[in-house]
Coordinates of N, CA, C and O in Angstrom, one line a residue:
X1 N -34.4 -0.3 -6.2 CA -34.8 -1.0 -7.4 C -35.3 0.0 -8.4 O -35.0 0.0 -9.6
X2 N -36.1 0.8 -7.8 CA -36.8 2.3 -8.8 C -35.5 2.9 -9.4 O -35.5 3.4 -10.6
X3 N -34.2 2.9 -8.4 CA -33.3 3.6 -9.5 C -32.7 3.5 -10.3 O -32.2 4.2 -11.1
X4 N -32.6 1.3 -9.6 CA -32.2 0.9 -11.0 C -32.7 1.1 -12.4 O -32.2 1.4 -13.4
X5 N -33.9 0.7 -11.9 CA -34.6 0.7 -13.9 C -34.8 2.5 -14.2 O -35.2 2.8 -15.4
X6 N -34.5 3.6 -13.0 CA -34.6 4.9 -13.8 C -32.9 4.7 -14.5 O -32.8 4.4 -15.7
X7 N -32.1 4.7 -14.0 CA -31.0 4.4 -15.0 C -30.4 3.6 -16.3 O -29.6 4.0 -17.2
X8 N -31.5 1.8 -16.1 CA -31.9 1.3 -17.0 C -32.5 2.1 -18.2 O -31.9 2.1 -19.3
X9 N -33.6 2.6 -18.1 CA -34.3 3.4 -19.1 C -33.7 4.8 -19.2 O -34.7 5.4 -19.5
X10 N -33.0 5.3 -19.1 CA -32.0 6.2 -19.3 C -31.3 5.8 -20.3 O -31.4 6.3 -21.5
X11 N -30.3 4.5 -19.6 CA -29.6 4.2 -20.8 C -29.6 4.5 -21.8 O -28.9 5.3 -22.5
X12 N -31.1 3.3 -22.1 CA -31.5 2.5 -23.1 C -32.2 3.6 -24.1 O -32.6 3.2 -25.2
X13 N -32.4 5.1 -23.7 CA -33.4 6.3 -24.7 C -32.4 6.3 -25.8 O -31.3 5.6 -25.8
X14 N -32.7 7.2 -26.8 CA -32.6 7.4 -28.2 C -30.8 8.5 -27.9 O -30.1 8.9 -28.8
X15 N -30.6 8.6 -26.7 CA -29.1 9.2 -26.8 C -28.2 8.5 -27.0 O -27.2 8.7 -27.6
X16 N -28.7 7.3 -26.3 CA -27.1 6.0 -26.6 C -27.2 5.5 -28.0 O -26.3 4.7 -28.4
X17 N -28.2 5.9 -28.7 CA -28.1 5.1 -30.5 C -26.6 5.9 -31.4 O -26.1 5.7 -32.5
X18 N -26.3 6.8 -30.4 CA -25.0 7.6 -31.2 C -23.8 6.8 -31.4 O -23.7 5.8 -30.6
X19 N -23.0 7.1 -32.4 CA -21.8 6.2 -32.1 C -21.4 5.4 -31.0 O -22.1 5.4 -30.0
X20 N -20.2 4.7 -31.3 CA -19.8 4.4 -29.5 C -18.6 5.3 -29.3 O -18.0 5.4 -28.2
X21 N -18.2 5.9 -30.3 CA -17.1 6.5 -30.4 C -17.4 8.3 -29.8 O -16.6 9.2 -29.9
X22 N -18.9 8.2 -29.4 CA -18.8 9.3 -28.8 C -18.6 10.1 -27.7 O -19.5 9.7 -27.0
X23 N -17.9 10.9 -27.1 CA -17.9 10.9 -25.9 C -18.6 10.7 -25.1 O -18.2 10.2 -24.1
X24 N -19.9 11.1 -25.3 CA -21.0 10.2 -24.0 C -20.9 8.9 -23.8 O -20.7 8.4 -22.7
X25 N -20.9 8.2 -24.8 CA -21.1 6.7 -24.9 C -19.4 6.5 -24.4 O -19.6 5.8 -23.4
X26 N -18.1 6.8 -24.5 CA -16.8 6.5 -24.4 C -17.1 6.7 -22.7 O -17.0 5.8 -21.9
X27 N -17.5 8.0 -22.2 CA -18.1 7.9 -20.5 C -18.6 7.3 -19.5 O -18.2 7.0 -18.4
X28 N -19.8 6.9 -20.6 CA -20.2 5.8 -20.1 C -19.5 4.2 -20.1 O -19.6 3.3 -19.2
X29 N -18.9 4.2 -21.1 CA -18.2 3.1 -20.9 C -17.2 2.8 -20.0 O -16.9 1.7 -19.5
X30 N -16.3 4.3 -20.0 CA -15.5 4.2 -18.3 C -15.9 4.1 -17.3 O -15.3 3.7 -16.4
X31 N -17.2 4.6 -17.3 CA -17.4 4.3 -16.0 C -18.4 2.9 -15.5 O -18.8 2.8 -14.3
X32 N -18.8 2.1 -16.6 CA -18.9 0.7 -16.4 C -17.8 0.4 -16.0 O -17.5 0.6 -14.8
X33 N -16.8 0.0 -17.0 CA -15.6 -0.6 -16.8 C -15.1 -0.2 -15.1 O -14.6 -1.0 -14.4
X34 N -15.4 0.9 -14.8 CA -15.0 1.8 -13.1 C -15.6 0.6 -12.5 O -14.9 -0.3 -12.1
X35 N -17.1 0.7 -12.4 CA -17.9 -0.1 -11.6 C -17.7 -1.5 -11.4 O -17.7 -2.2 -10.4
X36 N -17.3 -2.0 -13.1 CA -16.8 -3.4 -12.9 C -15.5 -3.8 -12.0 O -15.5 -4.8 -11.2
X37 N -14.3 -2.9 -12.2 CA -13.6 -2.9 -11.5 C -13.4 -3.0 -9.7 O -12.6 -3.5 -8.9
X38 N -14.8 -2.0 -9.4 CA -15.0 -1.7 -8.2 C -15.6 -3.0 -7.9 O -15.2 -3.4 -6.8
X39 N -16.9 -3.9 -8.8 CA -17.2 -4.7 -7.9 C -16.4 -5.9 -8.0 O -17.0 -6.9 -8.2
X40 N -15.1 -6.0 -7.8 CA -14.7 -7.5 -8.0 C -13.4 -7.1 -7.4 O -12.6 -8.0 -7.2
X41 N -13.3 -5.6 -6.9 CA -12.6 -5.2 -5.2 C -11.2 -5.5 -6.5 O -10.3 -6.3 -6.2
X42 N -11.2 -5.1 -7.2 CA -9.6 -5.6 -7.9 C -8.6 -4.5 -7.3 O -7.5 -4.8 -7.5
X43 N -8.8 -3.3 -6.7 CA -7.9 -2.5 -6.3 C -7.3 -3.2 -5.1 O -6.1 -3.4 -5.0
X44 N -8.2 -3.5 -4.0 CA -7.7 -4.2 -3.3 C -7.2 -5.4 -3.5 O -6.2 -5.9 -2.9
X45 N -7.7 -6.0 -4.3 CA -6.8 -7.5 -4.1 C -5.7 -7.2 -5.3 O -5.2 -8.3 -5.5
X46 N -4.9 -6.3 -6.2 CA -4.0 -5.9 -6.5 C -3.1 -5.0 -5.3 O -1.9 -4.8 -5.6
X47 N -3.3 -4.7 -4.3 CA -2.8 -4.1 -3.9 C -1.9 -4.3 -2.8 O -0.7 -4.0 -2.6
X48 N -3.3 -5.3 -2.0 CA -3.2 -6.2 -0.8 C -2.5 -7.0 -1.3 O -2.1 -7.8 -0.4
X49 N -2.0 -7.4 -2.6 CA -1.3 -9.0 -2.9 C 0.1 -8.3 -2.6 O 0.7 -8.3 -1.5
X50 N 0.2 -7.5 -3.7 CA 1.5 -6.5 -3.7 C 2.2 -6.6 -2.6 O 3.3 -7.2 -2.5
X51 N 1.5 -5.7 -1.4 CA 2.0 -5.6 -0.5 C 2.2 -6.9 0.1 O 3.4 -7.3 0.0
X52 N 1.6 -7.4 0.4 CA 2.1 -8.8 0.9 C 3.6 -9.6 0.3 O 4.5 -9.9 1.1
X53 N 3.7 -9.9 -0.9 CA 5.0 -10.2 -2.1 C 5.7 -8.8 -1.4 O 6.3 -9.4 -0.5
X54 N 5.9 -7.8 -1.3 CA 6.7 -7.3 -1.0 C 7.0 -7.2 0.4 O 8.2 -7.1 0.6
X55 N 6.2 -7.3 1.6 CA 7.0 -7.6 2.9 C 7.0 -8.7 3.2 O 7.1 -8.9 4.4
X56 N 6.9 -9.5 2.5 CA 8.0 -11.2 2.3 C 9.4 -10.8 1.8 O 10.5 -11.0 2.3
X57 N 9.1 -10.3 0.8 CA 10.3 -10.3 0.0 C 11.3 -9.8 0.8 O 12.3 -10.5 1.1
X58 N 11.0 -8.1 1.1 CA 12.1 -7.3 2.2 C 12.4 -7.4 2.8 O 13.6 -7.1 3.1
X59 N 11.5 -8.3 3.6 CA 11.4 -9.1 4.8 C 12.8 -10.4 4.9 O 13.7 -10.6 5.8
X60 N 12.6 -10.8 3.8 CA 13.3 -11.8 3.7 C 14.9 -11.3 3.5 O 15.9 -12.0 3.9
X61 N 15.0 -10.1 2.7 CA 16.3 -9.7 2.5 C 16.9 -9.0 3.4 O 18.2 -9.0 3.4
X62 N 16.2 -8.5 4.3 CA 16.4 -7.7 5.5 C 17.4 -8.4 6.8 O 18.3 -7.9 7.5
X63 N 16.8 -9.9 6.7 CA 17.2 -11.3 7.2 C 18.7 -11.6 6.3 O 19.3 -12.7 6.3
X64 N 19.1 -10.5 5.8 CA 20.6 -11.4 4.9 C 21.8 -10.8 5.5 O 21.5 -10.3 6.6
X65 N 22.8 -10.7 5.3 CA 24.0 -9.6 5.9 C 24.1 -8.5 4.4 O 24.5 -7.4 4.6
X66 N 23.7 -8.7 3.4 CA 23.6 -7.7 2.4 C 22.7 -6.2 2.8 O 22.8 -5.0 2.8
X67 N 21.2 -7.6 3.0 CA 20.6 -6.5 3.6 C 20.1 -5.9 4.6 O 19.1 -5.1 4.7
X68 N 21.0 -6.5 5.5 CA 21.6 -5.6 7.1 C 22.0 -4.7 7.0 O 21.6 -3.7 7.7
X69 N 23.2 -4.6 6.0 CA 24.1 -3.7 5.9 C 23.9 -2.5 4.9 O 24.7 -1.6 4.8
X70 N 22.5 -2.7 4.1 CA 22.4 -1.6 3.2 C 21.5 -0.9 3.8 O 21.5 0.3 3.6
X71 N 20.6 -1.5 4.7 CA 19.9 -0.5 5.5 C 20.6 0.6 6.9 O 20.1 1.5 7.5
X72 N 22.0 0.0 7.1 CA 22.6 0.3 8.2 C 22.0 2.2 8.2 O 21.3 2.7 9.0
X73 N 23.0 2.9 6.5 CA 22.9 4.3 6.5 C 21.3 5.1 6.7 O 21.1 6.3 6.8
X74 N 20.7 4.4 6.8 CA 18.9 5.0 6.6 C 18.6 4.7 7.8 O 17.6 5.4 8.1
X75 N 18.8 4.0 8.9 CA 18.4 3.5 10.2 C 19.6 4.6 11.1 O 19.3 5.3 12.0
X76 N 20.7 4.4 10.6 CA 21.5 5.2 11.6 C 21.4 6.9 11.5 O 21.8 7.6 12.4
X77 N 20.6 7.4 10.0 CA 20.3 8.6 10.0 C 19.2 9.1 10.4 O 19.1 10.3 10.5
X78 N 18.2 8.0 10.8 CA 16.7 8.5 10.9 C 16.2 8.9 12.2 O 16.2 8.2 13.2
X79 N 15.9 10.0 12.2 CA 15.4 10.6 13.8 C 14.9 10.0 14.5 O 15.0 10.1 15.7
X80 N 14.2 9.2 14.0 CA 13.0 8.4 14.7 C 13.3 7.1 15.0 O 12.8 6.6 15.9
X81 N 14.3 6.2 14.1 CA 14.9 4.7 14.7 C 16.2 5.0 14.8 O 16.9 4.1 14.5
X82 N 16.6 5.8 15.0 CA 18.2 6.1 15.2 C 19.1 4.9 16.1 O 20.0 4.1 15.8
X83 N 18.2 5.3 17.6 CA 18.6 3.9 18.7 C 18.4 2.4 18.2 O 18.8 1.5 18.9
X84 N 18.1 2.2 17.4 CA 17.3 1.1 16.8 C 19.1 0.5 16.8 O 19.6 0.2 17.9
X85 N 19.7 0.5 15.8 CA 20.9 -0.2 15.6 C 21.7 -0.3 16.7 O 22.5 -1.2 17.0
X86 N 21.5 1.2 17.4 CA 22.5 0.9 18.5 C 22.0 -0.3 19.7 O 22.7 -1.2 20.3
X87 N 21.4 -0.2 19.9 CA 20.2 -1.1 21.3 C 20.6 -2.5 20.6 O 21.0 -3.4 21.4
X88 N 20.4 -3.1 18.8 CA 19.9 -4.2 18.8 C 21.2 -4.4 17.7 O 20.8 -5.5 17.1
X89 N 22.3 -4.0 17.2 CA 23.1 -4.0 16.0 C 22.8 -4.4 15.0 O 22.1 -5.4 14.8
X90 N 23.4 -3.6 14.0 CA 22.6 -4.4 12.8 C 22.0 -5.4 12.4 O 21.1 -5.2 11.6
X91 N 22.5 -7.0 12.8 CA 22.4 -7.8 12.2 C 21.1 -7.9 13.3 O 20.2 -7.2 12.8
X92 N 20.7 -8.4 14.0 CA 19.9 -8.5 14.8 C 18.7 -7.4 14.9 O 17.5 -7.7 15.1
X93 N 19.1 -6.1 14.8 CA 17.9 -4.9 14.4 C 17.7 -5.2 13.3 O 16.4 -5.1 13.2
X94 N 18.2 -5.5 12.0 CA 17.4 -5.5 10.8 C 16.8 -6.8 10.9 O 15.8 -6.8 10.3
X95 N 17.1 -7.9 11.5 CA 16.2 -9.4 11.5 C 14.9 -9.1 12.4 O 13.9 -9.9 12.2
X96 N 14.7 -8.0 13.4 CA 13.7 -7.4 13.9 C 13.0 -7.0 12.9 O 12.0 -7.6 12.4
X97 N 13.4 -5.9 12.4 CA 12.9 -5.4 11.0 C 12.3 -6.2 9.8 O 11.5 -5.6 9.0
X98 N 12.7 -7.3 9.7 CA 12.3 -8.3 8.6 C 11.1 -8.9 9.2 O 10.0 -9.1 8.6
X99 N 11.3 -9.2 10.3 CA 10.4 -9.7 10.9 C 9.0 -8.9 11.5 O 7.9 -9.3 11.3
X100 N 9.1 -8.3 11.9 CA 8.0 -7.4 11.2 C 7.3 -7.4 10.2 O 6.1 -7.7 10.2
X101 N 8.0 -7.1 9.1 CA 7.4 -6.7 7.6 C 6.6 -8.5 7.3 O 5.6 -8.6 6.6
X102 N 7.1 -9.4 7.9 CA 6.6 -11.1 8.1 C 5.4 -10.7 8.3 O 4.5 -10.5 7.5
X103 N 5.1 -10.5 10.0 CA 4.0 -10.5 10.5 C 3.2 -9.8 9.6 O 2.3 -10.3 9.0
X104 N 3.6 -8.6 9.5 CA 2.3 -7.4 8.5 C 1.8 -8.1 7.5 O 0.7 -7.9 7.3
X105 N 2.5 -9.3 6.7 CA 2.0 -9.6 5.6 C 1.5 -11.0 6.1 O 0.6 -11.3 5.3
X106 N 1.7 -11.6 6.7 CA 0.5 -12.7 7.8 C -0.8 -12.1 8.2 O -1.9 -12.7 8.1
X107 N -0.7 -11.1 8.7 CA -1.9 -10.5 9.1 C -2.4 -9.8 8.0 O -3.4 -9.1 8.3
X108 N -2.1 -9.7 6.8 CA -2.9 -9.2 5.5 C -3.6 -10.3 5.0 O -4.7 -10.4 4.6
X109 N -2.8 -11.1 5.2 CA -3.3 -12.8 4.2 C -4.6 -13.2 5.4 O -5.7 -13.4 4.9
X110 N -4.5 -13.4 6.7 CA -5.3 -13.7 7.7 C -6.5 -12.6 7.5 O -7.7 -13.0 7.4
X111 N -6.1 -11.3 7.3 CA -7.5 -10.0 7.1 C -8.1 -10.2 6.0 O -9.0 -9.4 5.6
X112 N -7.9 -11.6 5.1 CA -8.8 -12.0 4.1 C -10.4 -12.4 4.7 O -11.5 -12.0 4.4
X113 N -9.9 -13.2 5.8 CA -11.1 -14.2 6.5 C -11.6 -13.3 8.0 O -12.8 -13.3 8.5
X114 N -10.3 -12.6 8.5 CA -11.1 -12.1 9.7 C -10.0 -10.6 9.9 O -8.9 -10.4 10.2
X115 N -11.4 -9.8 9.3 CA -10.5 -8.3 8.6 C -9.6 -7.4 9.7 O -8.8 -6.5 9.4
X116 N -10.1 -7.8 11.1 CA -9.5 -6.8 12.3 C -8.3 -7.5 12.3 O -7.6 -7.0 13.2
X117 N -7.8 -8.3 11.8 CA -6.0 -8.8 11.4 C -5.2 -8.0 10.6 O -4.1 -7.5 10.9
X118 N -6.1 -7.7 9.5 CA -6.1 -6.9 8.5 C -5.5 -5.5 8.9 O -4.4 -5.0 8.8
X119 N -6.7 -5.1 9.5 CA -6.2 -3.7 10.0 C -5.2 -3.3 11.2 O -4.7 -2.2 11.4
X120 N -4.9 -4.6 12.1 CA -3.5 -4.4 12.7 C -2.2 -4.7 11.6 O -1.1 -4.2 11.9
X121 N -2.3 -5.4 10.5 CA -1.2 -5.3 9.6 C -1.2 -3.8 8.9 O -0.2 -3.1 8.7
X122 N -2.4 -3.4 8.8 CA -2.3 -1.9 8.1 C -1.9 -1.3 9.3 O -0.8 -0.7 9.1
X123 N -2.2 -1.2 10.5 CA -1.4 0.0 11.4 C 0.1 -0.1 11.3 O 0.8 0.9 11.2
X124 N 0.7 -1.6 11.2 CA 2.1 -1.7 11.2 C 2.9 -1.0 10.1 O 3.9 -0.2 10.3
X125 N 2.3 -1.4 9.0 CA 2.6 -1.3 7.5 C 2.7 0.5 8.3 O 3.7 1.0 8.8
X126 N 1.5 1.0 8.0 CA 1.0 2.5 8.1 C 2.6 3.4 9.3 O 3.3 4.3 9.0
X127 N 2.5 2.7 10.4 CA 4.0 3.4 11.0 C 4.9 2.6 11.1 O 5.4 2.4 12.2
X128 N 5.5 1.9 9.9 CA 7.0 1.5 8.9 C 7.0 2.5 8.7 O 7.8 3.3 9.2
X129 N 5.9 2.6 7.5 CA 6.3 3.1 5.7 C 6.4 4.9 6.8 O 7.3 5.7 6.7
X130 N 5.5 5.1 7.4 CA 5.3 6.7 7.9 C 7.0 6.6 8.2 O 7.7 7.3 7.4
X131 N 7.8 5.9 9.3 CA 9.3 6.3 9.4 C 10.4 6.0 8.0 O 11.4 6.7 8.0
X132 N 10.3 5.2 7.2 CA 11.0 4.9 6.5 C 10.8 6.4 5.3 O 11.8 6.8 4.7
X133 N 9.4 7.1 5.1 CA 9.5 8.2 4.7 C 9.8 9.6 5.0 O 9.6 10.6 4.4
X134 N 10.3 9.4 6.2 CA 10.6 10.1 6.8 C 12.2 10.4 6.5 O 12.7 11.5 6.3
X135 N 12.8 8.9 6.7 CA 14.1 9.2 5.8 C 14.5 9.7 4.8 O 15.7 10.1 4.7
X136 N 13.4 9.7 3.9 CA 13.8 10.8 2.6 C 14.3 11.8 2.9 O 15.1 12.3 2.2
X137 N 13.7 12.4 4.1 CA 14.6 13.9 4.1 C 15.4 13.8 5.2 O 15.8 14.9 5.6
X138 N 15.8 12.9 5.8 CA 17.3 12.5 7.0 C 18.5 11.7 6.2 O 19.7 11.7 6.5
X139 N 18.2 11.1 5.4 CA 19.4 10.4 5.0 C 20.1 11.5 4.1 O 19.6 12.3 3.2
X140 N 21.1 11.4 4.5 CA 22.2 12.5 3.1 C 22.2 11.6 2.0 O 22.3 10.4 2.1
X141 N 22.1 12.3 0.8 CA 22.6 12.1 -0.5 C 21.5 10.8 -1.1 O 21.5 9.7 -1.6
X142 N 20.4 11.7 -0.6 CA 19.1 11.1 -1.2 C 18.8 11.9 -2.7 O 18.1 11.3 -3.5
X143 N 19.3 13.3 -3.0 CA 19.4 14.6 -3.5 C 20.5 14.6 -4.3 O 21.5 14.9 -3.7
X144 N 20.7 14.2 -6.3 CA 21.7 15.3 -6.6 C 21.8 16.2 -7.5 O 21.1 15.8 -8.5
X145 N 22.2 17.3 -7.7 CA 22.1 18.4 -8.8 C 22.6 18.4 -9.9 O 23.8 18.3 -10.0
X146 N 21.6 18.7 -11.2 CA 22.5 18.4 -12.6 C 22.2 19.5 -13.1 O 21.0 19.6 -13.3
X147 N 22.8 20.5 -13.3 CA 22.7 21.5 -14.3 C 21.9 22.8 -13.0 O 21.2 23.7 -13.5
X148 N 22.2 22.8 -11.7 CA 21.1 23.5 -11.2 C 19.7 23.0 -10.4 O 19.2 23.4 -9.4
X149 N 19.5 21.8 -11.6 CA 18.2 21.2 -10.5 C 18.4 20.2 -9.6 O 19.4 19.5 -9.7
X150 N 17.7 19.9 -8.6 CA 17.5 19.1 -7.8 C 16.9 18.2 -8.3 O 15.9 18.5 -9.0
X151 N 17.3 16.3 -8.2 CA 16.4 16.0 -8.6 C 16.6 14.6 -7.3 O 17.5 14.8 -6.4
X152 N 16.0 13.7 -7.4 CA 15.8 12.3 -6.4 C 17.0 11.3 -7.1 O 17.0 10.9 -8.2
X153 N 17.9 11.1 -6.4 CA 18.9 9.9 -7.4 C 18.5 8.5 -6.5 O 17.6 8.6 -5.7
X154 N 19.0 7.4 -6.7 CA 18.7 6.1 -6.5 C 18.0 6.0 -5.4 O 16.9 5.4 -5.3
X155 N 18.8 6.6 -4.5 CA 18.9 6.3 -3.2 C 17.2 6.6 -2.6 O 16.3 6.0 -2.0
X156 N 17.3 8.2 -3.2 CA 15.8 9.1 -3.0 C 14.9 8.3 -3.7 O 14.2 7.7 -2.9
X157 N 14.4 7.9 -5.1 CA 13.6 6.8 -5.5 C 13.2 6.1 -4.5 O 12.2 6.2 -3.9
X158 N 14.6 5.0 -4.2 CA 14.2 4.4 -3.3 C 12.9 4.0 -2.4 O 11.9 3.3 -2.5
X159 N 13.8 5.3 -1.3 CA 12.7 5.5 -0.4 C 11.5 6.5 -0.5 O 10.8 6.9 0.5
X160 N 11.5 6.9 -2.0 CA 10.1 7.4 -2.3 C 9.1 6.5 -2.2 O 8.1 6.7 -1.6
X161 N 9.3 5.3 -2.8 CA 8.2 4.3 -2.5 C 7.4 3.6 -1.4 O 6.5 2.7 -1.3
X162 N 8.0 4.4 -0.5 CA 7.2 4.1 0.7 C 6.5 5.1 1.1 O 5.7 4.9 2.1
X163 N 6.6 6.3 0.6 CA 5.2 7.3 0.2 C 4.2 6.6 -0.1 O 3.1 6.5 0.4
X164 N 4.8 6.1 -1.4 CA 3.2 5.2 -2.1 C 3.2 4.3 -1.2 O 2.1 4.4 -0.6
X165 N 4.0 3.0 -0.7 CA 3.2 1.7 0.3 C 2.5 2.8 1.8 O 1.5 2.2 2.3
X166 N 2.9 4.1 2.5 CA 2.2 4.6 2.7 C 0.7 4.9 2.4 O -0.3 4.8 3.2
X167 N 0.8 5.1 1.5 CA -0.8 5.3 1.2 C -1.5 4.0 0.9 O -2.7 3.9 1.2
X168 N -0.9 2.9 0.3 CA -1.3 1.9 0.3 C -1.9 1.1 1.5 O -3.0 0.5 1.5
X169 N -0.9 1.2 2.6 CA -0.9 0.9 3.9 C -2.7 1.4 4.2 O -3.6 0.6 4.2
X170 N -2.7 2.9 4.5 CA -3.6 3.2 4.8 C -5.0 3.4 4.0 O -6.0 4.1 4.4
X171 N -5.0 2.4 2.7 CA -6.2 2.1 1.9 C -6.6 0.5 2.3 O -7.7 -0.2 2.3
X172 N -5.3 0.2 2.5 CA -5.7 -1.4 3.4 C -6.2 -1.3 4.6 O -7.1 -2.2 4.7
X173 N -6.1 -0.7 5.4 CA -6.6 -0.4 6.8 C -7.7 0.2 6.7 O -8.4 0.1 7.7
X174 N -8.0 0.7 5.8 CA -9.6 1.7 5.6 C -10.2 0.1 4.8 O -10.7 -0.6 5.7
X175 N -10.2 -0.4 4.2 CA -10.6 -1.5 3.4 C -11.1 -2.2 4.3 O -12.4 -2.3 4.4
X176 N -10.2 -3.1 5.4 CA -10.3 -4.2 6.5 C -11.0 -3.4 7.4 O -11.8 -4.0 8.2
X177 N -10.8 -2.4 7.5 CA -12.1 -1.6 8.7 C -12.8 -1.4 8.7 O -13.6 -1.3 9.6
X178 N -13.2 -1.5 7.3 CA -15.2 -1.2 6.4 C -15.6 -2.7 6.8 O -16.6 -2.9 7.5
X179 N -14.5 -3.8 6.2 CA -15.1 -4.8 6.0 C -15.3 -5.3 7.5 O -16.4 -5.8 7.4
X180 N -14.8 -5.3 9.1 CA -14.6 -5.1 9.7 C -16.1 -5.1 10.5 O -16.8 -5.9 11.1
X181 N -16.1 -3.3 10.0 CA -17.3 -2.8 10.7 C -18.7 -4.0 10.4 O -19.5 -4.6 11.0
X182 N -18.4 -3.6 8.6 CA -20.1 -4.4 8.3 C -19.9 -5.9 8.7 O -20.6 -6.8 8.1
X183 N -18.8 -6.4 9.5 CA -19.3 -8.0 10.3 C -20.1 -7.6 11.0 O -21.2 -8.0 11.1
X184 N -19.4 -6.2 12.1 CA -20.0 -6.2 13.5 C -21.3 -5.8 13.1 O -22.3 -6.4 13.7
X185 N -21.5 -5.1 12.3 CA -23.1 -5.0 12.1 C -24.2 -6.0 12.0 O -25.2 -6.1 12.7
X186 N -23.6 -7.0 10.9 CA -24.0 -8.3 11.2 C -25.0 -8.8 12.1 O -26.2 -9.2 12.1
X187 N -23.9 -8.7 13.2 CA -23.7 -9.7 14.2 C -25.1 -9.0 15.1 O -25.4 -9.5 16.2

């Protein structure tokens, strides 16, 4: 409480009478605006929604013969699920696959109320997205060259975004683990 009001009276001294357009005062105002952001958890619940809408969605497409068959080349090139199609064939390994991406996003919506749900959908999510990025550098013609450079064409985009649900993954699982822990404390 002492450091509230030493910050309070901080504030409130004869430096903040300067513009608002000053950089101090513009500082300070980001980093209210930070705090506010932080206390109303909007990263997480922008994030955790996200992901959730999106392993429905994939999920759901994954479940089609379109998108059985577009994941065929990225499953059949990847070191790490290569047997995957062969063991369960397309249609049936990518409905595995959809189904999956279901559960993760059941158990994000469930890690609202009881967070150790949470963080088994973040483990899932966390080794998807870790093999599906992994494809970036197993699938051919992720890579094409214009003029000399290298650059990422469709395909590489793509599966660059699961770099980022990557990291996303594992800011959800850090999230539902904090929240997690301070039940057990609780208790």
């Amino acid at each position: 409480m002492n450091d509230h009001l030493s910050v309070h009276a901080m504030n409130s001294g004869s430096d903040d009478r300067s513009s608002s357009g000053s950089p101090r005062q513009s500082g300070r105002n980001l980093t209210r605006l930070a705090a506010w952001v932080s206390d109303r958890h909007l990263p997480f619940l922008v994030i955790s929604i996200g992901m959730i809408v999106m392993l429905l969605w994939a999920g759901a497409f994954k479940m089609t013969v379109p998108g059985a068959e577009g994941i065929v080349p990225l499953v059949s090139n990847s070191p790490l699920i290569w047997w995957h199609f062969k063991i369960f064939g397309p249609y049936i390994g990518s409905d595995i696959i959809g189904s999956t991406e279901w559960l993760a996003a059941i158990l994000f919506i469930v890690g609202y109320w009881r967070p150790k749900a949470g963080m088994v959908g973040g483990m899932i999510t966390v080794l998807m997205f870790s093999t599906t990025s992994s494809m970036l550098l197993s699938t051919p013609g992720t890579l094409i060259t214009v003029h000399g450079m290298r650059y990422m064409n469709n395909l590489g985009l793509f599966l660059y975004k699961d770099v980022i649900a990557l990291g996303a993954s594992l800011y959800l699982f850090s999230y539902f683990g904090h929240r997690a822990l301070l039940e057990e404390n609780r208790s």
